[in-house]
mmCIF file of N, CA, C and O in Angstrom:
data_model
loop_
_atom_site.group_PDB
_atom_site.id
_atom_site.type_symbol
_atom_site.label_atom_id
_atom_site.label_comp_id
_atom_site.label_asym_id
_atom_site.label_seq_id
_atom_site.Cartn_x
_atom_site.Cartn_y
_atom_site.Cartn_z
ATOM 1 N N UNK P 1 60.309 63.966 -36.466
ATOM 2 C CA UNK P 1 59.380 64.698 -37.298
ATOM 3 C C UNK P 1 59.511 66.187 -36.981
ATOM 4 O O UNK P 1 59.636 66.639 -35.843
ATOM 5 N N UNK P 2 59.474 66.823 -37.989
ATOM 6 C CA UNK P 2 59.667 68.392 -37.476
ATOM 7 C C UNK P 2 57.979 69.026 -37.466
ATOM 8 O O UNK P 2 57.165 69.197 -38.373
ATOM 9 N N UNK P 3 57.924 69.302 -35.746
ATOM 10 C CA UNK P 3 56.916 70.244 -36.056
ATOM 11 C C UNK P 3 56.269 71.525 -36.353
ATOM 12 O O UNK P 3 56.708 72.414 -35.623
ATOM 13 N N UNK P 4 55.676 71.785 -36.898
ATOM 14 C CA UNK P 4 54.827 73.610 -37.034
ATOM 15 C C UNK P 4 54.717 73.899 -35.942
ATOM 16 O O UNK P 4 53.858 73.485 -35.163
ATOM 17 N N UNK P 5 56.300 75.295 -35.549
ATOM 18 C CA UNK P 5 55.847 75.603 -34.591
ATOM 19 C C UNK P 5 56.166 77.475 -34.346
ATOM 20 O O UNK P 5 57.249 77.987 -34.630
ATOM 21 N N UNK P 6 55.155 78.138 -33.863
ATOM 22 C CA UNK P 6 55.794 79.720 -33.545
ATOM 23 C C UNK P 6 56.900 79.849 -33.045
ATOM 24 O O UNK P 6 57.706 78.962 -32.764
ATOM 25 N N UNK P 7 57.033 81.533 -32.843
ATOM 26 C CA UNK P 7 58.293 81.815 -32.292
ATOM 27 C C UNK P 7 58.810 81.016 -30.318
ATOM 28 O O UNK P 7 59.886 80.755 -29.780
ATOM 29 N N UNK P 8 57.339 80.912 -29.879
ATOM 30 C CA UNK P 8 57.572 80.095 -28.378
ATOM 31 C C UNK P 8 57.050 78.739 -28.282
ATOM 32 O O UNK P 8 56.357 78.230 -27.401
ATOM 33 N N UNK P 9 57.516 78.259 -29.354
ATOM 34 C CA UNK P 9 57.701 76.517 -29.456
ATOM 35 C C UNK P 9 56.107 76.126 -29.242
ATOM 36 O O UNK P 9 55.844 75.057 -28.693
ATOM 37 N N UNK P 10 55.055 76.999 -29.680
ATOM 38 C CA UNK P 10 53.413 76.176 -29.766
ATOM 39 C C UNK P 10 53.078 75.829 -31.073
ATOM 40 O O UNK P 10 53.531 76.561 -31.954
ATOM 41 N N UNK P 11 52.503 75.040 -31.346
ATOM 42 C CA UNK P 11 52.115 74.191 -32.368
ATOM 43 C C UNK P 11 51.121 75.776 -33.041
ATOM 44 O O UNK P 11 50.286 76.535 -32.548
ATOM 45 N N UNK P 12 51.729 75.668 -34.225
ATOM 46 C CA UNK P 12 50.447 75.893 -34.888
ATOM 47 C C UNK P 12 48.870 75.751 -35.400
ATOM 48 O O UNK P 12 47.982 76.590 -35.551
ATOM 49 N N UNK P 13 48.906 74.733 -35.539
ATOM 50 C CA UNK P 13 48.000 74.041 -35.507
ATOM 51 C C UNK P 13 47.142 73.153 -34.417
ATOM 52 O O UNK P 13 47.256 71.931 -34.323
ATOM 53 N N UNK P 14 46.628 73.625 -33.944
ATOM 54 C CA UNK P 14 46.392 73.090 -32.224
ATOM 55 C C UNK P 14 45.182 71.421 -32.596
ATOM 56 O O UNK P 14 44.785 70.580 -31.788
ATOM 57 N N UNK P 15 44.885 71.541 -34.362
ATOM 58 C CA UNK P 15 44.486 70.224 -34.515
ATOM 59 C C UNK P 15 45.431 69.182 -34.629
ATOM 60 O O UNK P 15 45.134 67.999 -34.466
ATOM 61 N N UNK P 16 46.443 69.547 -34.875
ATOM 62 C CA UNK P 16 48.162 68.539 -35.635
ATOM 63 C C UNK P 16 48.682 67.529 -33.997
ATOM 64 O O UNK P 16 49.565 66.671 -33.974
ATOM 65 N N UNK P 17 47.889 67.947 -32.880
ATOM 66 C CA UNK P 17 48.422 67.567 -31.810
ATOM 67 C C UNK P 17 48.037 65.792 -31.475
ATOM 68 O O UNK P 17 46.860 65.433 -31.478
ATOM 69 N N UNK P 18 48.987 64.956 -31.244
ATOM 70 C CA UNK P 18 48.844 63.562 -30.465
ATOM 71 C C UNK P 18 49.699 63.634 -29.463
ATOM 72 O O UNK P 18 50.602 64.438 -29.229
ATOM 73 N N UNK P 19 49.141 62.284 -28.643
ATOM 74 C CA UNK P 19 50.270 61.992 -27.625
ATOM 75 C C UNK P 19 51.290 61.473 -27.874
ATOM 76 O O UNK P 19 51.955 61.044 -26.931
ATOM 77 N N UNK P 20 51.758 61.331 -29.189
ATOM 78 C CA UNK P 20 53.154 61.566 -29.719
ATOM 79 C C UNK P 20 53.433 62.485 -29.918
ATOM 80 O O UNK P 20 54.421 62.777 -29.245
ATOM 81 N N UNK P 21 52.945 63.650 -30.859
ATOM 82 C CA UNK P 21 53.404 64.692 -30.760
ATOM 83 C C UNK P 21 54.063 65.636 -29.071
ATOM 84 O O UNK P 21 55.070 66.306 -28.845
ATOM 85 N N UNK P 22 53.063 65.282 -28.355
ATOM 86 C CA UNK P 22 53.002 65.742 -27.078
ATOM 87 C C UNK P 22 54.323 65.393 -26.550
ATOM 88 O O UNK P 22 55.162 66.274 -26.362
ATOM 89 N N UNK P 23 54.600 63.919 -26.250
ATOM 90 C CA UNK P 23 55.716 63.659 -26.040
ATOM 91 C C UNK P 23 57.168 63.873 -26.449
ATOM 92 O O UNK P 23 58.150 63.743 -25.719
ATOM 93 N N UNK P 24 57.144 64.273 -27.916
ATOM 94 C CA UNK P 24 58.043 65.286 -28.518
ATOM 95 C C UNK P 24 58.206 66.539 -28.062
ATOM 96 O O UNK P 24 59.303 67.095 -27.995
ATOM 97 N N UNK P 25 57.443 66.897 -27.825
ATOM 98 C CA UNK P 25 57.652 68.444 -27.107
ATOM 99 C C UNK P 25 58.100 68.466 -25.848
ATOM 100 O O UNK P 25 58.927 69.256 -25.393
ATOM 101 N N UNK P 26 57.545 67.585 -25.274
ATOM 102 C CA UNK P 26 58.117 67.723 -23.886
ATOM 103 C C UNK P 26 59.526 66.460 -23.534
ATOM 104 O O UNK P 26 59.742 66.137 -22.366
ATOM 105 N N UNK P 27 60.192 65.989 -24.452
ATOM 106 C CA UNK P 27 61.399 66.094 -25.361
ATOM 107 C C UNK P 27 62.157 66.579 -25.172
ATOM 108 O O UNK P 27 63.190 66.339 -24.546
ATOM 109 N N UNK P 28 61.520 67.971 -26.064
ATOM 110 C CA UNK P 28 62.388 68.991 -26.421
ATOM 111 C C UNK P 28 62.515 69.967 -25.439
ATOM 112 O O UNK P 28 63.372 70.841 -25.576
ATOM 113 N N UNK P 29 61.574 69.938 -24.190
ATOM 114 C CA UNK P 29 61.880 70.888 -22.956
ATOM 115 C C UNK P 29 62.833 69.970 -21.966
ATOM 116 O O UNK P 29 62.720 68.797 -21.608
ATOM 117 N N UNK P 30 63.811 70.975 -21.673
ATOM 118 C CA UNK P 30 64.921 70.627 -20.456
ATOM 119 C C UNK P 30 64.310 70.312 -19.265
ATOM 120 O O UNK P 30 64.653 69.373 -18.547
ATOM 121 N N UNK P 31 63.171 71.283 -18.982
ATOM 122 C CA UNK P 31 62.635 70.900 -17.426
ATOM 123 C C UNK P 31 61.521 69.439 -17.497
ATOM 124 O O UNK P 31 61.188 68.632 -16.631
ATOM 125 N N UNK P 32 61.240 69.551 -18.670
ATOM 126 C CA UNK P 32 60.091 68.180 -18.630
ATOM 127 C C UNK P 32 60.835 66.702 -18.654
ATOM 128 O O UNK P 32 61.950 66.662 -19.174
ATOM 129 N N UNK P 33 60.309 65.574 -18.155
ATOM 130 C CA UNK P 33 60.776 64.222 -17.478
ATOM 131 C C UNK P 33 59.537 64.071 -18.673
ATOM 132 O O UNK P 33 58.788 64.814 -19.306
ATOM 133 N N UNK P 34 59.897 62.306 -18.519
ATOM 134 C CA UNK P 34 58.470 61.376 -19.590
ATOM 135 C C UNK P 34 57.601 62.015 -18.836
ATOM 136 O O UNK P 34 57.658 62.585 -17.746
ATOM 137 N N UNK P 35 56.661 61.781 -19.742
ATOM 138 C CA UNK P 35 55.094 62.192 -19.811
ATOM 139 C C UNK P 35 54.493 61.028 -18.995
ATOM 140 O O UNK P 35 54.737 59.880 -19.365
ATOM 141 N N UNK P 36 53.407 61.338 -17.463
ATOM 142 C CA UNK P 36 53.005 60.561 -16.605
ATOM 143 C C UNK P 36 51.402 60.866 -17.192
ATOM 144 O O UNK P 36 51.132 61.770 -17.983
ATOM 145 N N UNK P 37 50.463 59.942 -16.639
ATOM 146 C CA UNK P 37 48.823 59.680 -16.379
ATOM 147 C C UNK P 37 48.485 61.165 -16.095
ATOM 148 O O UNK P 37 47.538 61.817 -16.535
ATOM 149 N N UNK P 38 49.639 61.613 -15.121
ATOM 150 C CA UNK P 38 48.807 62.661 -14.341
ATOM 151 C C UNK P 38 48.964 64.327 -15.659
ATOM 152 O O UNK P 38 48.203 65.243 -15.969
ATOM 153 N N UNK P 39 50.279 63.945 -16.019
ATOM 154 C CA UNK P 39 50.518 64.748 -17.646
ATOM 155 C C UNK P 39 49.735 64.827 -18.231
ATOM 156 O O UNK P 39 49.356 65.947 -18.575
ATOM 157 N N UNK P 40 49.173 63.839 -18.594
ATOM 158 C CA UNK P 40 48.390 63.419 -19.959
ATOM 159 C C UNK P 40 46.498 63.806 -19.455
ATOM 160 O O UNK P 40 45.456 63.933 -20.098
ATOM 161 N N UNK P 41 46.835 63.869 -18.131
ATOM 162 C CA UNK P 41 45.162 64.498 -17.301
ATOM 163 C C UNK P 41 44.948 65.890 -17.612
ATOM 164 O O UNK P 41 43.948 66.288 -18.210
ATOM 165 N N UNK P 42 46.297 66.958 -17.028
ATOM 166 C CA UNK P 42 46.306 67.814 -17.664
ATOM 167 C C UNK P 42 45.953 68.657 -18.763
ATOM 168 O O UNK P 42 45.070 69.496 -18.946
ATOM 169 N N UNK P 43 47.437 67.931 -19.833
ATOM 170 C CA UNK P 43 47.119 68.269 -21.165
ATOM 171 C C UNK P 43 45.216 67.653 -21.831
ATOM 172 O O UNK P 43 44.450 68.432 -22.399
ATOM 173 N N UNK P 44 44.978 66.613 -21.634
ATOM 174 C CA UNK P 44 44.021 66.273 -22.052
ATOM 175 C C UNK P 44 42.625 67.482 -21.656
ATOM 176 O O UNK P 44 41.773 67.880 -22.451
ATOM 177 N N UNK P 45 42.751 67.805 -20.372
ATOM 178 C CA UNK P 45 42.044 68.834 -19.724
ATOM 179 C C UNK P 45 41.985 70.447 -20.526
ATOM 180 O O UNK P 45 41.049 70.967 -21.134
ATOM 181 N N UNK P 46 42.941 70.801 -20.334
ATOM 182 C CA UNK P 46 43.391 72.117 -21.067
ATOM 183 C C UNK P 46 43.215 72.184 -22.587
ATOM 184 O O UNK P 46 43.224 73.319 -23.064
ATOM 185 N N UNK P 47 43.029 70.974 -23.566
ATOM 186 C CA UNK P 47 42.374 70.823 -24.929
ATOM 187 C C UNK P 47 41.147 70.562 -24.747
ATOM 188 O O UNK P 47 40.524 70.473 -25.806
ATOM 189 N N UNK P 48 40.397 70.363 -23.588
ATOM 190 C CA UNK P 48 39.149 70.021 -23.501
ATOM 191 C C UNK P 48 38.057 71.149 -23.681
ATOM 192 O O UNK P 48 36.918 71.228 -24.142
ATOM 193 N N UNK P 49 39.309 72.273 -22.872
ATOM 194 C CA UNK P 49 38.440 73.675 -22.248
ATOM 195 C C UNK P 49 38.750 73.967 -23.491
ATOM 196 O O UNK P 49 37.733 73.897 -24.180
ATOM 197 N N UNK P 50 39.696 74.267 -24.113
ATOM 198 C CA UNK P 50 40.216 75.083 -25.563
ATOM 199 C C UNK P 50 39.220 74.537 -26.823
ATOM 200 O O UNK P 50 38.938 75.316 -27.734
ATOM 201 N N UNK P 51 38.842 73.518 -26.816
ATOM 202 C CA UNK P 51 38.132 72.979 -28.061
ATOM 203 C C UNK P 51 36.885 73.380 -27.440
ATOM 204 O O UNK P 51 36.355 74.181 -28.210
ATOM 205 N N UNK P 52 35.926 73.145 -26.074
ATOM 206 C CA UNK P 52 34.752 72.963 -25.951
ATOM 207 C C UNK P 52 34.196 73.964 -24.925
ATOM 208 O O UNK P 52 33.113 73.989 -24.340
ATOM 209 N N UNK P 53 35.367 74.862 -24.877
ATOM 210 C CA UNK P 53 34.682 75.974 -24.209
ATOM 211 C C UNK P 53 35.073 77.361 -24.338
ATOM 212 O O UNK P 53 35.305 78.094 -23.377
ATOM 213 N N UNK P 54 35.154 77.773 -25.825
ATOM 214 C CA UNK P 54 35.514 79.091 -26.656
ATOM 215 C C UNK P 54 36.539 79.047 -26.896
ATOM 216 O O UNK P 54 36.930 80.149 -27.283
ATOM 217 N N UNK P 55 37.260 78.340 -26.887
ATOM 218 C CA UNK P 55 38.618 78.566 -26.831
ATOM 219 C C UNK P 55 39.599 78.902 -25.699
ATOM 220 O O UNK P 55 40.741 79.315 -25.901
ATOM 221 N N UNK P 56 38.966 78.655 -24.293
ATOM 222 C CA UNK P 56 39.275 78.670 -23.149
ATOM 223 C C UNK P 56 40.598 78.476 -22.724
ATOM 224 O O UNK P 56 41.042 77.439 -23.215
ATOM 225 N N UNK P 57 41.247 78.943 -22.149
ATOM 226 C CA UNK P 57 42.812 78.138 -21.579
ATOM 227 C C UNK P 57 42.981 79.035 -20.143
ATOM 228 O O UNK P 57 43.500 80.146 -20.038
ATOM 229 N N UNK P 58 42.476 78.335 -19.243
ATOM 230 C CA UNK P 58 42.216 78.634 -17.667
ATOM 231 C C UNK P 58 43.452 78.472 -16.957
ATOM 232 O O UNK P 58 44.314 77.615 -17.147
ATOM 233 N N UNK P 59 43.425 79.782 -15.772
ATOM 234 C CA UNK P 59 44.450 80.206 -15.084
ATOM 235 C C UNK P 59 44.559 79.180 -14.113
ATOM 236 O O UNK P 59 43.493 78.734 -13.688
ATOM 237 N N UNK P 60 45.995 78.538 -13.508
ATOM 238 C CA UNK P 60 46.382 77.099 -12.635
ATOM 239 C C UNK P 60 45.445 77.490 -11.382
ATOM 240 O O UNK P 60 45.298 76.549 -10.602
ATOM 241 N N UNK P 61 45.004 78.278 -11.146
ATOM 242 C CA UNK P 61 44.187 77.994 -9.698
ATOM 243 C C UNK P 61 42.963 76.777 -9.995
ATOM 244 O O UNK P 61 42.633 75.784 -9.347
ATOM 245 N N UNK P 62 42.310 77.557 -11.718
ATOM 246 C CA UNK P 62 41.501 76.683 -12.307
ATOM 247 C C UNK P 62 41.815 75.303 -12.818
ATOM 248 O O UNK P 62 41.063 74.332 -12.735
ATOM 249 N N UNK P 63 43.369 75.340 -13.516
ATOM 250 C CA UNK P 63 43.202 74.009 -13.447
ATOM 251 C C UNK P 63 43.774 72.994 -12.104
ATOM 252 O O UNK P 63 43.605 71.775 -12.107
ATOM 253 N N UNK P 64 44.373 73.640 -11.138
ATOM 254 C CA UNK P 64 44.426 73.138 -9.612
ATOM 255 C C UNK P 64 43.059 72.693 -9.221
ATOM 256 O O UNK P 64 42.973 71.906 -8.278
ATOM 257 N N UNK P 65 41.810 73.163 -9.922
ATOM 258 C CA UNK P 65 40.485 72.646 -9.027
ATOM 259 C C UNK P 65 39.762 72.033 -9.940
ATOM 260 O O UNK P 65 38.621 71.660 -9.669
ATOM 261 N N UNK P 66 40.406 71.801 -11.364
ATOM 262 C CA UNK P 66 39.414 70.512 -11.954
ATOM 263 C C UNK P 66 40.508 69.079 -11.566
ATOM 264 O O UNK P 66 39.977 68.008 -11.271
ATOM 265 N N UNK P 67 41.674 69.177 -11.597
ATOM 266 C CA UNK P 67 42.928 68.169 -10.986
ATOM 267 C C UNK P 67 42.003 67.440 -10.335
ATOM 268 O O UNK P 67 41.384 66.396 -10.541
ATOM 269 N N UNK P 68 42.097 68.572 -9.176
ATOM 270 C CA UNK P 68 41.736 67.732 -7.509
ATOM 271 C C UNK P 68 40.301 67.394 -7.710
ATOM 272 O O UNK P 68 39.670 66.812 -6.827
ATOM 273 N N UNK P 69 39.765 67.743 -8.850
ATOM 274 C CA UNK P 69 38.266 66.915 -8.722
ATOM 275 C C UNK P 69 38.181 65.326 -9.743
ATOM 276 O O UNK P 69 37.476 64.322 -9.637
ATOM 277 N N UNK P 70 39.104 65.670 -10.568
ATOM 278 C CA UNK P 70 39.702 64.112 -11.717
ATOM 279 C C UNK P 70 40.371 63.336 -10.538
ATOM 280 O O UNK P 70 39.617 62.460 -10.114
ATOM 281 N N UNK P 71 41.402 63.395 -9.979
ATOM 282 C CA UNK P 71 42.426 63.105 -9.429
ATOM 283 C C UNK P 71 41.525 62.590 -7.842
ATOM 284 O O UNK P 71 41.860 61.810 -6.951
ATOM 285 N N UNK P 72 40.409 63.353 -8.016
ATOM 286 C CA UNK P 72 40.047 63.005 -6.522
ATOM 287 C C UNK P 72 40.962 63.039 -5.266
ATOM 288 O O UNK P 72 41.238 61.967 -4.727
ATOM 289 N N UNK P 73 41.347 63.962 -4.870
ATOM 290 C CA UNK P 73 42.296 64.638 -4.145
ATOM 291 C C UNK P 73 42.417 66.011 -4.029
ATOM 292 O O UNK P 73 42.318 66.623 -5.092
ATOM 293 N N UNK P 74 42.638 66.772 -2.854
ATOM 294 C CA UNK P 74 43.053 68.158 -3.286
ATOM 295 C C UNK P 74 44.567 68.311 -3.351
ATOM 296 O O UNK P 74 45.428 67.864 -2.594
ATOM 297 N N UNK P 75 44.677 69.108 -4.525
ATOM 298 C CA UNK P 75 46.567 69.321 -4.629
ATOM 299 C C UNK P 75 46.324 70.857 -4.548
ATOM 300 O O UNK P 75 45.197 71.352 -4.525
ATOM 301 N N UNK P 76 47.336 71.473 -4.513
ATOM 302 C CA UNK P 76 48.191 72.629 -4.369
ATOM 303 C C UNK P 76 48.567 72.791 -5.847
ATOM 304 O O UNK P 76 48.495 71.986 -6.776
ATOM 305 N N UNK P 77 49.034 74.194 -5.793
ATOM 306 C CA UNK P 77 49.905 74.644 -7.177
ATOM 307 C C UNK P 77 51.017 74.026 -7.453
ATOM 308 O O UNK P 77 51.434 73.677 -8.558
ATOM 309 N N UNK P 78 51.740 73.832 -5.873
ATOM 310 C CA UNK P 78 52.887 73.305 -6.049
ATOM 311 C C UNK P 78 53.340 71.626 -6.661
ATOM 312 O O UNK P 78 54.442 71.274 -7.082
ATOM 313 N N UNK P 79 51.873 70.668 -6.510
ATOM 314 C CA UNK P 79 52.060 69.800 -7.356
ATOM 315 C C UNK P 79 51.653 69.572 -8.691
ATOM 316 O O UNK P 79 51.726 68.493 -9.279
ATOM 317 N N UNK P 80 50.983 71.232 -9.389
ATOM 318 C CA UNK P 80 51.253 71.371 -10.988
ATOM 319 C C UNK P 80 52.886 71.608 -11.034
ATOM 320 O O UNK P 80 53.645 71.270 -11.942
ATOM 321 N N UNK P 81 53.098 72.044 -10.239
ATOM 322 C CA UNK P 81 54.331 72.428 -10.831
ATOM 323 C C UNK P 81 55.621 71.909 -10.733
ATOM 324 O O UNK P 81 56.582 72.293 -11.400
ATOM 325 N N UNK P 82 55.626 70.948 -9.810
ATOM 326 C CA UNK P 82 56.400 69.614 -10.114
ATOM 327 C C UNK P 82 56.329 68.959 -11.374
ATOM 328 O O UNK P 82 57.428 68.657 -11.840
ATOM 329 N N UNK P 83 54.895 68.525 -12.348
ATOM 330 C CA UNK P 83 54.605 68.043 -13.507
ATOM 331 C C UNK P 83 55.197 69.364 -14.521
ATOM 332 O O UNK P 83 56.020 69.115 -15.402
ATOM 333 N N UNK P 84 54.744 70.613 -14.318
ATOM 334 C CA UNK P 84 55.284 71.360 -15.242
ATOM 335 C C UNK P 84 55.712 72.468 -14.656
ATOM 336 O O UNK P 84 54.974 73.338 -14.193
ATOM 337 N N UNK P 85 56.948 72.476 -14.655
ATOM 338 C CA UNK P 85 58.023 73.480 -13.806
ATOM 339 C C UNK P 85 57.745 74.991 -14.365
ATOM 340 O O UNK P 85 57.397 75.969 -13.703
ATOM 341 N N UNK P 86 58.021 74.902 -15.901
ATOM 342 C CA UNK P 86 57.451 76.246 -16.990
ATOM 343 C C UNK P 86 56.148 76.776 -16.628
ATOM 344 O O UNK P 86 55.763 77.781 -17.226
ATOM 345 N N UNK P 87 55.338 76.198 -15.649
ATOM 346 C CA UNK P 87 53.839 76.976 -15.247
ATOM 347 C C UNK P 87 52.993 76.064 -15.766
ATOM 348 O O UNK P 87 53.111 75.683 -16.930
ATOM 349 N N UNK P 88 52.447 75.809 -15.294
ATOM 350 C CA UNK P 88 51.057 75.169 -15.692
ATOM 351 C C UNK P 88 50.483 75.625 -17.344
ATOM 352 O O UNK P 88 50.589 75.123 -18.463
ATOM 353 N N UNK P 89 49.685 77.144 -16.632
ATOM 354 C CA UNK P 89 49.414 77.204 -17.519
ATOM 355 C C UNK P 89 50.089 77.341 -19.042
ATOM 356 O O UNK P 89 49.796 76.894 -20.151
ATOM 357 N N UNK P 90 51.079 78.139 -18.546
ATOM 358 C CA UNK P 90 51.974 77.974 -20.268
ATOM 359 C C UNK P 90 52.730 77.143 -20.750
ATOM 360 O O UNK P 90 52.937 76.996 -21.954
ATOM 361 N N UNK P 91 53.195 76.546 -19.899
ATOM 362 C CA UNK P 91 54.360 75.347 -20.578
ATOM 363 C C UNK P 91 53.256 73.812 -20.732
ATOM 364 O O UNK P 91 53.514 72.820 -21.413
ATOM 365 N N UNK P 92 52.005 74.042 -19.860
ATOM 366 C CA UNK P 92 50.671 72.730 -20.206
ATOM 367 C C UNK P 92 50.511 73.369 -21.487
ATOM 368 O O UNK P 92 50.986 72.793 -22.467
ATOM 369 N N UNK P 93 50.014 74.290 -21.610
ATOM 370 C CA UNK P 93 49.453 74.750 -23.119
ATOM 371 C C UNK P 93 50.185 74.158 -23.929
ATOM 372 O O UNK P 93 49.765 73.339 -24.747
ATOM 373 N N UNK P 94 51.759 74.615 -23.758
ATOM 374 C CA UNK P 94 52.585 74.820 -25.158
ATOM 375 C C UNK P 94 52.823 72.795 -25.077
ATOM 376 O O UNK P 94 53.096 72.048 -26.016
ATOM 377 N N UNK P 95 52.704 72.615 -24.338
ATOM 378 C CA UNK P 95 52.627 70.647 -24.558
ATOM 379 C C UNK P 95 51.332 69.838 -24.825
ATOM 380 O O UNK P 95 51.285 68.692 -25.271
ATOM 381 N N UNK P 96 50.275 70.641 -24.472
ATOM 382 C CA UNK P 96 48.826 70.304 -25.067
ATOM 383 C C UNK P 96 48.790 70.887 -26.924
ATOM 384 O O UNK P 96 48.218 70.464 -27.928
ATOM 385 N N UNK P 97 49.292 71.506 -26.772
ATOM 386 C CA UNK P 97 49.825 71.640 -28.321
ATOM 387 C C UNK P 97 48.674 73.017 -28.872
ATOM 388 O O UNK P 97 48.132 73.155 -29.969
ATOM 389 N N UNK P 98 48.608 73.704 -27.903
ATOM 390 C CA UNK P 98 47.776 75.089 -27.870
ATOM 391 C C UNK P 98 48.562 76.196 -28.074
ATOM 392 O O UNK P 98 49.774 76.090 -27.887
ATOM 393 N N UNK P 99 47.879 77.685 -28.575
ATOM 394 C CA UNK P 99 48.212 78.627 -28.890
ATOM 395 C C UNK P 99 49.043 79.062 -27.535
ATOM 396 O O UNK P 99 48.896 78.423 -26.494
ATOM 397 N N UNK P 100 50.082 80.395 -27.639
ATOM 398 C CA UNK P 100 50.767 80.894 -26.801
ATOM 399 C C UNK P 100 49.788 81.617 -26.191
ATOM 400 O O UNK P 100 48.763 81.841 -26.834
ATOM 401 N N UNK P 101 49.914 82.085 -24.918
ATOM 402 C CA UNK P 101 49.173 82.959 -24.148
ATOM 403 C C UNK P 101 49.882 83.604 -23.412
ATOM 404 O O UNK P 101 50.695 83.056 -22.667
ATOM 405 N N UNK P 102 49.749 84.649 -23.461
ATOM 406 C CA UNK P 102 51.040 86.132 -22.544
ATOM 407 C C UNK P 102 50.131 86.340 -21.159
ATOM 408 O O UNK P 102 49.002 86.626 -21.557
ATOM 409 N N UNK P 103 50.140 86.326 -20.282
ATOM 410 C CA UNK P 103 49.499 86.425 -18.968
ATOM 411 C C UNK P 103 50.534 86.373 -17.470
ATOM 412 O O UNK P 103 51.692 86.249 -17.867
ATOM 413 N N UNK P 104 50.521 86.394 -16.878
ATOM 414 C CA UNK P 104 50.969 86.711 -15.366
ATOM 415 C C UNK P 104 50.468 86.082 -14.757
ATOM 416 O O UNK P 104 49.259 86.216 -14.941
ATOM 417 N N UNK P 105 50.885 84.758 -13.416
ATOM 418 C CA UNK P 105 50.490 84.085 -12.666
ATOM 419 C C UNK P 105 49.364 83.854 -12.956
ATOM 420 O O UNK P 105 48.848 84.444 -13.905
ATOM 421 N N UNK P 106 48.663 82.911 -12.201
ATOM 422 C CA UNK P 106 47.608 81.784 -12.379
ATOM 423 C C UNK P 106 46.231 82.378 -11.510
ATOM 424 O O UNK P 106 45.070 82.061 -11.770
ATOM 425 N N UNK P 107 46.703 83.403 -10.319
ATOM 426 C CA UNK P 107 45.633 83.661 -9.506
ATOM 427 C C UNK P 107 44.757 85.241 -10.680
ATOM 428 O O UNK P 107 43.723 85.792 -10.301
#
C-alpha cells in the first residue's frame, strides 16, 4: 500500500495510522527489526501523549520514565535505543505515524 507521506517519511495524516501501517514503516527503515510488545508500548505511548495531551511528543528522557513505569523496570536510554536506533524520539514518532519534529537530543 503506498503511504501519505512528507519529505522525512511521516505520515501525513497521523489519523491513517495502524499496526499495520506501523509495521510498514518500520519495513521500510534499514535500522528497524519486526516490531516487538515493547515497540508497540512505545509507539502506542507517544500517540497517546500526541492525541491526549496537546499534541505532545516528549523528549526520550520522558519517554525513558513512562517505559520504566509500563514496563515496570527502570531502563536507560540505551535500551530505547536498541528498539529504535534513529532516536526515540524521532524515528518512534515517524513509526507511531506522527508529525516530524526538528529538535536535538532527548535531555
Amino acid at each position: 500500500m503506498a503511504l501519505d507521506t512528507d519529505a522525512n517519511g511521516n505520515l501525513t495524516d497521523p489519523n491513517a495510522w495502524n499496526e499495520d501501517i506501523a509495521r510498514e514503516l518500520a519495513a521500510a527503515d534499514d535500522t528497524m527489526g519486526e516490531l516487538t510488545q515493547e515497540h508497540m508500548d512505545v509507539l502506542n505511548y507517544l500517540r497517546d501523549e500526541y492525541f491526549t495531551n496537546n499534541q505532545n511528543q516528549p523528549m526520550e528522557r520522558i519517554i525513558m520514565k513512562a517505559m520504566s513505569k509500563i514496563w515496570g523496570k527502570k531502563i536507560g536510554s540505551k535500551d530505547l535505543y536498541v528498539l529504535f536506533p534513529g532516536a526515540p524520539s524521532k524515528q518512534g514518532n515517524r513509526i507511531a505515524g506522527l508529525p516530524y519534529i526538528a529538535r536535538k537530543g532527548g535531555y
